[in-house]
PDB file of C-alpha atoms in Angstrom:
ATOM      1  CA  MET A   1      -5.778  14.561 -14.993  1.00 97.00           C
ATOM      2  CA  ARG A   2      -5.002  11.196 -16.575  1.00 97.00           C
ATOM      3  CA  ALA A   3      -7.092   8.201 -15.618  1.00 98.00           C
ATOM      4  CA  VAL A   4      -7.538   4.610 -16.772  1.00 98.00           C
ATOM      5  CA  MET A   5     -11.118   3.774 -17.665  1.00 98.00           C
ATOM      6  CA  ILE A   6     -12.911   0.621 -18.755  1.00 97.00           C
ATOM      7  CA  GLU A   7     -14.028   1.520 -22.271  1.00 97.00           C
ATOM      8  CA  SER A   8     -15.522  -1.917 -22.920  1.00 96.00           C
ATOM      9  CA  PHE A   9     -15.831  -5.148 -20.951  1.00 96.00           C
ATOM     10  CA  GLY A  10     -13.671  -8.097 -21.933  1.00 96.00           C
ATOM     11  CA  GLY A  11      -9.918  -8.441 -22.224  1.00 96.00           C
ATOM     12  CA  PRO A  12      -7.248  -6.019 -21.007  1.00 97.00           C
ATOM     13  CA  GLU A  13      -7.474  -4.080 -24.269  1.00 97.00           C
ATOM     14  CA  GLY A  14     -10.808  -2.729 -23.000  1.00 97.00           C
ATOM     15  CA  LEU A  15      -8.871  -0.391 -20.714  1.00 98.00           C
ATOM     16  CA  THR A  16      -8.017   3.040 -22.054  1.00 97.00           C
ATOM     17  CA  VAL A  17      -6.083   6.030 -20.759  1.00 97.00           C
ATOM     18  CA  THR A  18      -8.194   9.175 -20.839  1.00 97.00           C
ATOM     19  CA  VAL A  19      -8.288  12.694 -19.424  1.00 97.00           C
ATOM     20  CA  VAL A  20     -10.925  13.582 -16.848  1.00 97.00           C
ATOM     21  CA  PRO A  21     -11.430  16.713 -14.728  1.00 97.00           C
ATOM     22  CA  ASP A  22      -9.305  17.070 -11.625  1.00 96.00           C
ATOM     23  CA  PRO A  23     -11.373  16.043  -8.591  1.00 97.00           C
ATOM     24  CA  VAL A  24     -12.662  18.524  -6.028  1.00 97.00           C
ATOM     25  CA  PRO A  25     -13.208  17.083  -2.537  1.00 98.00           C
ATOM     26  CA  ALA A  26     -16.719  17.177  -1.118  1.00 98.00           C
ATOM     27  CA  ALA A  27     -17.436  17.309   2.592  1.00 98.00           C
ATOM     28  CA  GLY A  28     -15.613  14.507   4.375  1.00 98.00           C
ATOM     29  CA  GLU A  29     -13.296  13.830   1.437  1.00 98.00           C
ATOM     30  CA  VAL A  30      -9.677  14.474   0.525  1.00 98.00           C
ATOM     31  CA  VAL A  31      -7.729  14.444  -2.730  1.00 98.00           C
ATOM     32  CA  ILE A  32      -4.537  12.383  -2.885  1.00 98.00           C
ATOM     33  CA  ALA A  33      -1.758  12.892  -5.429  1.00 98.00           C
ATOM     34  CA  THR A  34      -1.038   9.230  -6.041  1.00 98.00           C
ATOM     35  CA  GLU A  35       2.439   7.750  -5.904  1.00 98.00           C
ATOM     36  CA  ALA A  36       1.308   4.104  -6.001  1.00 98.00           C
ATOM     37  CA  ILE A  37      -1.890   2.363  -7.081  1.00 98.00           C
ATOM     38  CA  GLY A  38      -2.704  -1.249  -6.278  1.00 97.00           C
ATOM     39  CA  VAL A  39      -3.742  -3.596  -9.090  1.00 97.00           C
ATOM     40  CA  GLY A  40      -5.894  -6.454  -7.825  1.00 92.00           C
ATOM     41  CA  GLY A  41      -7.995  -9.397  -8.863  1.00 88.00           C
ATOM     42  CA  LEU A  42     -11.217  -7.450  -8.283  1.00 89.00           C
ATOM     43  CA  ASP A  43     -10.094  -4.947 -10.915  1.00 94.00           C
ATOM     44  CA  ALA A  44      -9.689  -7.782 -13.427  1.00 92.00           C
ATOM     45  CA  LEU A  45     -13.109  -9.259 -12.633  1.00 89.00           C
ATOM     46  CA  ILE A  46     -14.788  -5.866 -13.075  1.00 94.00           C
ATOM     47  CA  ARG A  47     -12.883  -5.209 -16.304  1.00 95.00           C
ATOM     48  CA  GLY A  48     -13.882  -8.590 -17.693  1.00 93.00           C
ATOM     49  CA  GLY A  49     -17.581  -7.878 -17.141  1.00 92.00           C
ATOM     50  CA  GLU A  50     -18.128 -10.730 -14.675  1.00 87.00           C
ATOM     51  CA  LEU A  51     -19.535  -8.261 -12.151  1.00 86.00           C
ATOM     52  CA  ALA A  52     -21.705  -6.225 -14.516  1.00 87.00           C
ATOM     53  CA  GLY A  53     -24.754  -7.550 -12.703  1.00 86.00           C
ATOM     54  CA  TYR A  54     -23.616  -5.630  -9.637  1.00 86.00           C
ATOM     55  CA  GLY A  55     -23.966  -2.293 -11.392  1.00 91.00           C
ATOM     56  CA  PHE A  56     -20.542  -1.885 -12.986  1.00 93.00           C
ATOM     57  CA  ALA A  57     -20.658  -0.377 -16.472  1.00 94.00           C
ATOM     58  CA  PRO A  58     -18.252   0.900 -19.146  1.00 95.00           C
ATOM     59  CA  GLY A  59     -16.783   4.190 -18.020  1.00 96.00           C
ATOM     60  CA  HIS A  60     -15.826   2.741 -14.642  1.00 97.00           C
ATOM     61  CA  ILE A  61     -12.366   3.627 -13.303  1.00 98.00           C
ATOM     62  CA  PRO A  62     -10.873   0.584 -11.513  1.00 97.00           C
ATOM     63  CA  GLY A  63      -8.636   0.548  -8.477  1.00 97.00           C
ATOM     64  CA  SER A  64      -9.495   0.082  -4.810  1.00 95.00           C
ATOM     65  CA  GLU A  65      -6.420   1.405  -2.992  1.00 97.00           C
ATOM     66  CA  VAL A  66      -3.866   4.160  -3.433  1.00 98.00           C
ATOM     67  CA  ALA A  67      -0.957   5.704  -1.592  1.00 98.00           C
ATOM     68  CA  GLY A  68       0.324   9.221  -1.950  1.00 98.00           C
ATOM     69  CA  THR A  69       0.176  12.717  -0.491  1.00 98.00           C
ATOM     70  CA  VAL A  70      -2.986  14.548   0.539  1.00 98.00           C
ATOM     71  CA  VAL A  71      -3.207  17.779  -1.470  1.00 98.00           C
ATOM     72  CA  ALA A  72      -6.710  19.042  -0.645  1.00 98.00           C
ATOM     73  CA  ALA A  73      -9.335  18.529   2.045  1.00 98.00           C
ATOM     74  CA  GLY A  74     -13.085  19.040   1.884  1.00 98.00           C
ATOM     75  CA  ALA A  75     -15.348  20.627   4.460  1.00 98.00           C
ATOM     76  CA  GLY A  76     -15.231  19.012   7.872  1.00 97.00           C
ATOM     77  CA  VAL A  77     -11.851  17.339   7.308  1.00 98.00           C
ATOM     78  CA  ASP A  78      -8.885  18.142   9.539  1.00 97.00           C
ATOM     79  CA  THR A  79      -6.579  20.247   7.379  1.00 96.00           C
ATOM     80  CA  GLY A  80      -3.660  18.636   9.196  1.00 97.00           C
ATOM     81  CA  TRP A  81      -3.975  15.799   6.684  1.00 98.00           C
ATOM     82  CA  VAL A  82      -2.809  18.070   3.847  1.00 98.00           C
ATOM     83  CA  GLY A  83       0.809  17.335   3.002  1.00 98.00           C
ATOM     84  CA  ARG A  84       0.850  13.935   4.730  1.00 98.00           C
ATOM     85  CA  ARG A  85       1.714  10.631   3.055  1.00 98.00           C
ATOM     86  CA  VAL A  86      -1.171   8.209   3.411  1.00 98.00           C
ATOM     87  CA  TRP A  87      -2.756   4.997   2.250  1.00 98.00           C
ATOM     88  CA  ALA A  88      -6.463   5.061   1.412  1.00 97.00           C
ATOM     89  CA  PHE A  89      -9.212   2.706   0.346  1.00 95.00           C
ATOM     90  CA  THR A  90     -11.056   4.023  -2.714  1.00 95.00           C
ATOM     91  CA  GLY A  91     -13.820   1.423  -2.615  1.00 89.00           C
ATOM     92  CA  GLU A  92     -14.741  -0.586  -5.701  1.00 89.00           C
ATOM     93  CA  GLY A  93     -13.085   1.860  -8.067  1.00 95.00           C
ATOM     94  CA  GLY A  94     -11.538   5.260  -8.618  1.00 97.00           C
ATOM     95  CA  GLY A  95      -7.910   4.365  -7.984  1.00 98.00           C
ATOM     96  CA  TYR A  96      -6.336   4.287 -11.459  1.00 98.00           C
ATOM     97  CA  VAL A  97      -5.833   8.060 -11.506  1.00 98.00           C
ATOM     98  CA  GLU A  98      -3.252  10.757 -10.909  1.00 98.00           C
ATOM     99  CA  TYR A  99      -5.434  12.360  -8.229  1.00 98.00           C
ATOM    100  CA  ALA A 100      -7.782  10.182  -6.206  1.00 98.00           C
ATOM    101  CA  VAL A 101     -10.708  11.469  -4.163  1.00 98.00           C
ATOM    102  CA  VAL A 102     -11.417   9.359  -1.068  1.00 97.00           C
ATOM    103  CA  GLN A 103     -13.311   9.444   2.194  1.00 96.00           C
ATOM    104  CA  ALA A 104     -11.094  10.944   4.873  1.00 96.00           C
ATOM    105  CA  ASN A 105     -12.104   8.244   7.364  1.00 93.00           C
ATOM    106  CA  THR A 106     -10.226   5.643   5.285  1.00 92.00           C
ATOM    107  CA  LEU A 107      -6.870   7.438   5.546  1.00 97.00           C
ATOM    108  CA  ILE A 108      -3.965   5.739   7.260  1.00 97.00           C
ATOM    109  CA  PRO A 109      -0.724   7.699   7.676  1.00 97.00           C
ATOM    110  CA  LEU A 110       2.381   5.987   6.339  1.00 97.00           C
ATOM    111  CA  ALA A 111       5.609   5.624   8.279  1.00 94.00           C
ATOM    112  CA  ALA A 112       8.776   6.767   6.552  1.00 93.00           C
ATOM    113  CA  GLU A 113       9.913   3.119   6.449  1.00 92.00           C
ATOM    114  CA  LEU A 114       6.932   2.131   4.283  1.00 95.00           C
ATOM    115  CA  SER A 115       6.884   3.017   0.588  1.00 96.00           C
ATOM    116  CA  GLY A 116       3.679   3.692  -1.294  1.00 97.00           C
ATOM    117  CA  ALA A 117       4.235   0.505  -3.277  1.00 97.00           C
ATOM    118  CA  ASP A 118       4.584  -1.457  -0.039  1.00 96.00           C
ATOM    119  CA  ALA A 119       1.359   0.037   1.286  1.00 97.00           C
ATOM    120  CA  VAL A 120      -0.831  -0.829  -1.709  1.00 98.00           C
ATOM    121  CA  THR A 121       0.702  -4.306  -1.825  1.00 97.00           C
ATOM    122  CA  LEU A 122       0.042  -5.003   1.847  1.00 96.00           C
ATOM    123  CA  GLY A 123      -3.138  -3.004   2.448  1.00 96.00           C
ATOM    124  CA  THR A 124      -6.270  -4.658   1.142  1.00 95.00           C
ATOM    125  CA  SER A 125      -4.599  -8.023   0.503  1.00 96.00           C
ATOM    126  CA  GLY A 126      -3.274  -8.257   4.024  1.00 97.00           C
ATOM    127  CA  MET A 127      -6.546  -7.140   5.565  1.00 97.00           C
ATOM    128  CA  VAL A 128      -8.539  -9.754   3.609  1.00 97.00           C
ATOM    129  CA  ALA A 129      -6.047 -12.500   4.503  1.00 98.00           C
ATOM    130  CA  HIS A 130      -6.191 -11.487   8.181  1.00 98.00           C
ATOM    131  CA  PHE A 131      -9.965 -11.677   8.367  1.00 98.00           C
ATOM    132  CA  ALA A 132     -10.122 -14.836   6.240  1.00 98.00           C
ATOM    133  CA  LEU A 133      -8.025 -16.677   8.822  1.00 98.00           C
ATOM    134  CA  ARG A 134     -10.212 -15.262  11.574  1.00 98.00           C
ATOM    135  CA  HIS A 135     -13.355 -16.276   9.653  1.00 98.00           C
ATOM    136  CA  ALA A 136     -11.933 -19.812   9.504  1.00 98.00           C
ATOM    137  CA  HIS A 137     -11.418 -19.784  13.299  1.00 98.00           C
ATOM    138  CA  PHE A 138      -7.768 -20.594  12.741  1.00 98.00           C
ATOM    139  CA  ALA A 139      -5.855 -21.391  15.943  1.00 98.00           C
ATOM    140  CA  PRO A 140      -2.100 -21.685  16.578  1.00 98.00           C
ATOM    141  CA  GLY A 141      -0.822 -25.202  15.952  1.00 98.00           C
ATOM    142  CA  GLU A 142      -3.294 -25.929  13.164  1.00 98.00           C
ATOM    143  CA  SER A 143      -2.334 -26.692   9.569  1.00 98.00           C
ATOM    144  CA  VAL A 144      -3.240 -24.355   6.700  1.00 98.00           C
ATOM    145  CA  LEU A 145      -3.415 -24.785   2.940  1.00 98.00           C
ATOM    146  CA  VAL A 146      -3.449 -21.609   0.850  1.00 98.00           C
ATOM    147  CA  ARG A 147      -4.878 -22.345  -2.580  1.00 97.00           C
ATOM    148  CA  GLY A 148      -3.591 -19.949  -5.234  1.00 93.00           C
ATOM    149  CA  ALA A 149      -0.896 -18.518  -2.997  1.00 95.00           C
ATOM    150  CA  ALA A 150       1.112 -16.526  -5.546  1.00 93.00           C
ATOM    151  CA  GLY A 151      -1.240 -13.530  -5.638  1.00 92.00           C
ATOM    152  CA  GLY A 152      -1.479 -10.649  -3.211  1.00 94.00           C
ATOM    153  CA  ILE A 153      -3.963 -12.261  -0.797  1.00 95.00           C
ATOM    154  CA  GLY A 154      -2.200 -15.619  -0.912  1.00 96.00           C
ATOM    155  CA  VAL A 155       1.220 -14.138  -0.206  1.00 97.00           C
ATOM    156  CA  MET A 156      -0.194 -12.376   2.834  1.00 97.00           C
ATOM    157  CA  ALA A 157      -2.184 -15.420   4.020  1.00 98.00           C
ATOM    158  CA  VAL A 158       1.023 -17.473   4.040  1.00 98.00           C
ATOM    159  CA  GLN A 159       2.919 -14.908   6.084  1.00 98.00           C
ATOM    160  CA  LEU A 160       0.080 -14.286   8.521  1.00 98.00           C
ATOM    161  CA  ALA A 161      -0.505 -18.008   9.098  1.00 98.00           C
ATOM    162  CA  VAL A 162       3.205 -18.496   9.812  1.00 98.00           C
ATOM    163  CA  ARG A 163       3.240 -15.451  12.094  1.00 97.00           C
ATOM    164  CA  ALA A 164       0.198 -16.774  13.984  1.00 97.00           C
ATOM    165  CA  GLY A 165       1.843 -20.107  14.749  1.00 98.00           C
ATOM    166  CA  ALA A 166       0.572 -22.537  12.116  1.00 98.00           C
ATOM    167  CA  ALA A 167       2.049 -26.018  12.423  1.00 98.00           C
ATOM    168  CA  ALA A 168       2.291 -26.299   8.627  1.00 97.00           C
ATOM    169  CA  VAL A 169       1.531 -23.909   5.775  1.00 98.00           C
ATOM    170  CA  ALA A 170       1.137 -25.601   2.417  1.00 97.00           C
ATOM    171  CA  VAL A 171       0.540 -23.719  -0.823  1.00 97.00           C
ATOM    172  CA  THR A 172      -0.687 -24.520  -4.294  1.00 95.00           C
ATOM    173  CA  THR A 173       1.021 -22.696  -7.114  1.00 92.00           C
ATOM    174  CA  SER A 174       1.830 -23.084 -10.788  1.00 87.00           C
ATOM    175  CA  SER A 175       5.624 -23.299 -10.864  1.00 88.00           C
ATOM    176  CA  ALA A 176       8.664 -24.405  -8.904  1.00 88.00           C
ATOM    177  CA  ALA A 177      10.052 -20.868  -8.984  1.00 90.00           C
ATOM    178  CA  ARG A 178       6.931 -19.495  -7.321  1.00 92.00           C
ATOM    179  CA  GLY A 179       7.112 -22.306  -4.813  1.00 93.00           C
ATOM    180  CA  ASP A 180      10.663 -21.296  -3.920  1.00 94.00           C
ATOM    181  CA  HIS A 181       9.544 -17.704  -3.369  1.00 95.00           C
ATOM    182  CA  LEU A 182       6.690 -18.887  -1.147  1.00 97.00           C
ATOM    183  CA  ARG A 183       9.097 -21.024   0.893  1.00 96.00           C
ATOM    184  CA  GLU A 184      11.129 -17.863   1.498  1.00 97.00           C
ATOM    185  CA  LEU A 185       7.963 -16.341   2.969  1.00 97.00           C
ATOM    186  CA  GLY A 186       7.440 -19.301   5.292  1.00 97.00           C
ATOM    187  CA  ALA A 187       5.530 -21.952   3.320  1.00 97.00           C
ATOM    188  CA  THR A 188       6.478 -25.424   4.500  1.00 97.00           C
ATOM    189  CA  HIS A 189       5.099 -27.481   1.592  1.00 96.00           C
ATOM    190  CA  VAL A 190       4.636 -26.608  -2.082  1.00 96.00           C
ATOM    191  CA  LEU A 191       1.929 -28.374  -4.089  1.00 95.00           C
ATOM    192  CA  ASP A 192       0.766 -28.116  -7.686  1.00 92.00           C
ATOM    193  CA  ARG A 193      -2.557 -26.592  -8.644  1.00 90.00           C
ATOM    194  CA  ALA A 194      -4.375 -29.867  -7.993  1.00 90.00           C
ATOM    195  CA  GLY A 195      -2.944 -30.058  -4.473  1.00 89.00           C
ATOM    196  CA  ALA A 196      -0.397 -32.796  -5.211  1.00 88.00           C
ATOM    197  CA  GLY A 197       3.375 -32.896  -5.468  1.00 83.00           C
ATOM    198  CA  ALA A 198       4.891 -33.048  -1.981  1.00 80.00           C
ATOM    199  CA  SER A 199       5.164 -36.536  -0.457  1.00 83.00           C
ATOM    200  CA  ASP A 200       5.841 -35.132   3.011  1.00 89.00           C
ATOM    201  CA  ALA A 201       2.885 -32.724   2.987  1.00 91.00           C
ATOM    202  CA  PRO A 202       0.067 -33.257   5.497  1.00 93.00           C
ATOM    203  CA  ALA A 203      -2.663 -35.567   4.253  1.00 91.00           C
ATOM    204  CA  GLY A 204      -5.260 -33.122   5.500  1.00 95.00           C
ATOM    205  CA  TYR A 205      -5.560 -29.546   6.729  1.00 98.00           C
ATOM    206  CA  ASP A 206      -7.512 -27.821   9.442  1.00 98.00           C
ATOM    207  CA  VAL A 207      -8.008 -24.698   7.321  1.00 98.00           C
ATOM    208  CA  ILE A 208      -8.024 -24.045   3.585  1.00 98.00           C
ATOM    209  CA  VAL A 209      -7.943 -20.437   2.383  1.00 98.00           C
ATOM    210  CA  ASP A 210      -9.046 -20.517  -1.252  1.00 97.00           C
ATOM    211  CA  ILE A 211      -8.464 -17.565  -3.584  1.00 95.00           C
ATOM    212  CA  VAL A 212      -9.132 -19.594  -6.751  1.00 93.00           C
ATOM    213  CA  ALA A 213     -12.549 -21.332  -6.407  1.00 94.00           C
ATOM    214  CA  GLY A 214     -13.511 -22.730  -9.857  1.00 93.00           C
ATOM    215  CA  PRO A 215     -14.355 -26.306 -10.850  1.00 95.00           C
ATOM    216  CA  ASP A 216     -11.829 -27.961  -8.518  1.00 94.00           C
ATOM    217  CA  VAL A 217     -13.390 -26.771  -5.254  1.00 95.00           C
ATOM    218  CA  PRO A 218     -15.081 -30.153  -4.511  1.00 95.00           C
ATOM    219  CA  SER A 219     -11.793 -32.067  -4.688  1.00 94.00           C
ATOM    220  CA  PHE A 220     -10.318 -29.904  -1.945  1.00 96.00           C
ATOM    221  CA  PHE A 221     -12.982 -31.002   0.540  1.00 95.00           C
ATOM    222  CA  ASP A 222     -11.040 -34.274   0.561  1.00 93.00           C
ATOM    223  CA  ARG A 223      -8.046 -32.307   1.876  1.00 95.00           C
ATOM    224  CA  LEU A 224      -9.815 -31.196   5.047  1.00 97.00           C
ATOM    225  CA  GLU A 225      -9.296 -32.859   8.405  1.00 97.00           C
ATOM    226  CA  PRO A 226     -12.339 -33.671  10.582  1.00 98.00           C
ATOM    227  CA  ASN A 227     -13.847 -30.342  11.670  1.00 98.00           C
ATOM    228  CA  GLY A 228     -11.872 -28.700   8.853  1.00 98.00           C
ATOM    229  CA  ARG A 229     -12.906 -25.323   7.456  1.00 98.00           C
ATOM    230  CA  MET A 230     -12.625 -23.977   3.914  1.00 98.00           C
ATOM    231  CA  VAL A 231     -13.001 -20.236   3.341  1.00 98.00           C
ATOM    232  CA  VAL A 232     -13.232 -18.892  -0.213  1.00 97.00           C
ATOM    233  CA  VAL A 233     -12.053 -15.293  -0.552  1.00 96.00           C
ATOM    234  CA  GLY A 234     -11.805 -15.055  -4.339  1.00 89.00           C
ATOM    235  CA  ALA A 235     -12.971 -16.642  -7.541  1.00 86.00           C
ATOM    236  CA  MET A 236     -10.136 -16.095 -10.003  1.00 84.00           C
ATOM    237  CA  GLY A 237     -10.833 -19.575 -11.392  1.00 87.00           C
ATOM    238  CA  GLY A 238     -14.552 -18.937 -11.785  1.00 86.00           C
ATOM    239  CA  LEU A 239     -17.503 -20.327  -9.870  1.00 88.00           C
ATOM    240  CA  PRO A 240     -17.494 -23.850  -8.427  1.00 93.00           C
ATOM    241  CA  PRO A 241     -19.884 -26.467  -9.880  1.00 93.00           C
ATOM    242  CA  ALA A 242     -23.525 -25.981  -8.954  1.00 92.00           C
ATOM    243  CA  ASP A 243     -23.528 -29.259  -7.010  1.00 93.00           C
ATOM    244  CA  PHE A 244     -20.189 -28.715  -5.232  1.00 91.00           C
ATOM    245  CA  GLY A 245     -21.805 -29.165  -1.829  1.00 90.00           C
ATOM    246  CA  ALA A 246     -22.619 -32.797  -2.600  1.00 92.00           C
ATOM    247  CA  ARG A 247     -18.941 -33.737  -2.148  1.00 90.00           C
ATOM    248  CA  MET A 248     -18.926 -32.179   1.303  1.00 90.00           C
ATOM    249  CA  LEU A 249     -22.166 -33.890   2.306  1.00 91.00           C
ATOM    250  CA  ALA A 250     -20.691 -37.201   1.200  1.00 92.00           C
ATOM    251  CA  THR A 251     -18.215 -36.798   4.070  1.00 91.00           C
ATOM    252  CA  PHE A 252     -20.920 -35.822   6.547  1.00 94.00           C
ATOM    253  CA  LYS A 253     -19.254 -37.554   9.512  1.00 95.00           C
ATOM    254  CA  LYS A 254     -16.189 -35.302   9.200  1.00 96.00           C
ATOM    255  CA  SER A 255     -18.234 -32.203  10.198  1.00 97.00           C
ATOM    256  CA  LEU A 256     -16.674 -30.026   7.516  1.00 97.00           C
ATOM    257  CA  SER A 257     -17.467 -26.327   7.093  1.00 97.00           C
ATOM    258  CA  PHE A 258     -17.520 -24.190   3.942  1.00 97.00           C
ATOM    259  CA  ALA A 259     -17.771 -20.407   3.934  1.00 97.00           C
ATOM    260  CA  THR A 260     -17.150 -17.396   1.776  1.00 97.00           C
ATOM    261  CA  PHE A 261     -15.610 -14.210   3.078  1.00 97.00           C
ATOM    262  CA  SER A 262     -16.019 -10.616   1.901  1.00 94.00           C
ATOM    263  CA  ALA A 263     -14.444  -7.705   3.719  1.00 93.00           C
ATOM    264  CA  ASP A 264     -17.772  -5.898   3.275  1.00 91.00           C
ATOM    265  CA  THR A 265     -19.032  -7.885   6.279  1.00 96.00           C
ATOM    266  CA  THR A 266     -16.488  -6.365   8.651  1.00 95.00           C
ATOM    267  CA  ALA A 267     -16.929  -2.933  10.195  1.00 94.00           C
ATOM    268  CA  PRO A 268     -14.811  -0.122   8.682  1.00 91.00           C
ATOM    269  CA  SER A 269     -13.246   0.462  12.093  1.00 93.00           C
ATOM    270  CA  GLN A 270     -12.143  -3.193  12.237  1.00 95.00           C
ATOM    271  CA  ARG A 271     -10.706  -3.066   8.727  1.00 95.00           C
ATOM    272  CA  ARG A 272      -8.814   0.114   9.554  1.00 94.00           C
ATOM    273  CA  ALA A 273      -7.411  -1.285  12.804  1.00 96.00           C
ATOM    274  CA  ALA A 274      -6.234  -4.459  11.076  1.00 97.00           C
ATOM    275  CA  THR A 275      -4.554  -2.503   8.272  1.00 97.00           C
ATOM    276  CA  ILE A 276      -2.786  -0.197  10.738  1.00 97.00           C
ATOM    277  CA  GLU A 277      -1.448  -3.255  12.569  1.00 97.00           C
ATOM    278  CA  LEU A 278      -0.258  -4.811   9.300  1.00 97.00           C
ATOM    279  CA  PHE A 279       1.536  -1.619   8.270  1.00 97.00           C
ATOM    280  CA  GLY A 280       3.200  -1.466  11.660  1.00 96.00           C
ATOM    281  CA  ALA A 281       4.401  -5.056  11.330  1.00 96.00           C
ATOM    282  CA  ALA A 282       5.759  -4.333   7.850  1.00 96.00           C
ATOM    283  CA  ALA A 283       7.551  -1.192   9.064  1.00 94.00           C
ATOM    284  CA  ARG A 284       9.193  -3.329  11.765  1.00 94.00           C
ATOM    285  CA  GLY A 285      10.290  -5.889   9.170  1.00 94.00           C
ATOM    286  CA  GLU A 286       7.911  -8.592  10.409  1.00 95.00           C
ATOM    287  CA  LEU A 287       5.948  -8.796   7.141  1.00 96.00           C
ATOM    288  CA  LYS A 288       7.205  -8.486   3.589  1.00 96.00           C
ATOM    289  CA  SER A 289       5.493  -6.779   0.685  1.00 95.00           C
ATOM    290  CA  VAL A 290       5.926  -8.571  -2.635  1.00 96.00           C
ATOM    291  CA  VAL A 291       5.865  -6.127  -5.538  1.00 96.00           C
ATOM    292  CA  HIS A 292       6.036  -7.982  -8.828  1.00 96.00           C
ATOM    293  CA  GLU A 293       6.586  -4.894 -10.956  1.00 96.00           C
ATOM    294  CA  ARG A 294       5.977  -1.160 -11.109  1.00 97.00           C
ATOM    295  CA  LEU A 295       4.320   0.154 -14.269  1.00 98.00           C
ATOM    296  CA  SER A 296       3.000   3.574 -15.216  1.00 97.00           C
ATOM    297  CA  LEU A 297      -0.707   4.292 -15.671  1.00 97.00           C
ATOM    298  CA  ASP A 298      -0.058   4.266 -19.415  1.00 96.00           C
ATOM    299  CA  HIS A 299       0.782   0.555 -19.101  1.00 98.00           C
ATOM    300  CA  ALA A 300      -2.359  -0.539 -17.251  1.00 98.00           C
ATOM    301  CA  VAL A 301      -3.273  -2.781 -20.191  1.00 98.00           C
ATOM    302  CA  LEU A 302       0.078  -4.541 -19.879  1.00 98.00           C
ATOM    303  CA  ALA A 303      -0.461  -4.962 -16.134  1.00 97.00           C
ATOM    304  CA  HIS A 304      -3.791  -6.689 -16.743  1.00 97.00           C
ATOM    305  CA  ARG A 305      -2.311  -8.841 -19.507  1.00 97.00           C
ATOM    306  CA  LYS A 306       0.363 -10.049 -17.106  1.00 95.00           C
ATOM    307  CA  MET A 307      -2.303 -10.909 -14.533  1.00 93.00           C
ATOM    308  CA  ALA A 308      -4.413 -12.722 -17.123  1.00 91.00           C
ATOM    309  CA  ALA A 309      -1.373 -14.723 -18.241  1.00 90.00           C
ATOM    310  CA  GLY A 310      -0.618 -15.804 -14.668  1.00 87.00           C
ATOM    311  CA  GLU A 311       2.765 -14.076 -14.691  1.00 89.00           C
ATOM    312  CA  VAL A 312       2.351 -12.069 -11.509  1.00 93.00           C
ATOM    313  CA  PHE A 313       3.822 -13.078  -8.159  1.00 94.00           C
ATOM    314  CA  GLY A 314       2.550 -10.714  -5.479  1.00 95.00           C
ATOM    315  CA  ARG A 315       1.076  -7.536  -6.944  1.00 95.00           C
ATOM    316  CA  ILE A 316       1.693  -5.116  -9.765  1.00 97.00           C
ATOM    317  CA  VAL A 317       1.775  -1.465  -8.727  1.00 98.00           C
ATOM    318  CA  LEU A 318       0.838   1.386 -11.043  1.00 98.00           C
ATOM    319  CA  THR A 319       2.470   4.785 -10.749  1.00 97.00           C
ATOM    320  CA  PRO A 320       1.272   8.083 -12.243  1.00 95.00           C
ATOM    321  CA  SER A 321       4.374   8.444 -14.415  1.00 85.00           C
TER     322      SER A 321
END
């Protein structure tokens, strides 16, 4: 089968299309003929080599979520899965393939109303956004700022905050056009990357969901209300300064909180339940998937170039052909 592999760390050109043996499911596994493959920020970080210290090496196949049809089941797996359309979590890699092998306990059946592209756009991004808001102890009536809202997690964080009753949902983004799209999803105020640009925006926020991180993290502590909480769920802008906590301590009397969130700290059963609920909401038309573009596996390099250039609103979806 065809697969996209990281031949060398660095830019998108380090990805290459290759041929690998068709997978055979082990006990507890299934094989999925993919119809849609999610392309996410984690894939770009792994490809760039930023996570090499965590054991990633050239030869790694990126991709953490797929949708498609189960074509084979390993020992101990209910054969009733074979022939069903599903979404599945592939972990930290293994998704950029024509046939993905996954643990059967990650499978979620897809309703007819939900396309594979919808599923891989909503799946992991929506689940992370859901738990990020929970991690921030968000409550209805509070104000939320989503920093870096044009990506998959940000798009979902905006919608989920609106759906949960936020009093205001501000976003930072890089262009007026993206801001207009985010308003269509429920954002009430559109700010530039520095958090400025809307005179009627709240002066402070109860919750900041940050997908960017990077050198500007300290300045966003000034945007928090007393007892405000910032949760970082990504680092597409790099790491914050080593002394970033000094800015927060300088406002000690505001009782601010800073946290990171990784879905690895939630139980698989909780992640699965949240994703099932999100898919149900999308099937009912209560949440919207935002697919920037569909590209074939052969154009994975182009997909990563578009991400690196900041051209993507929502998510790019790869297809096997």
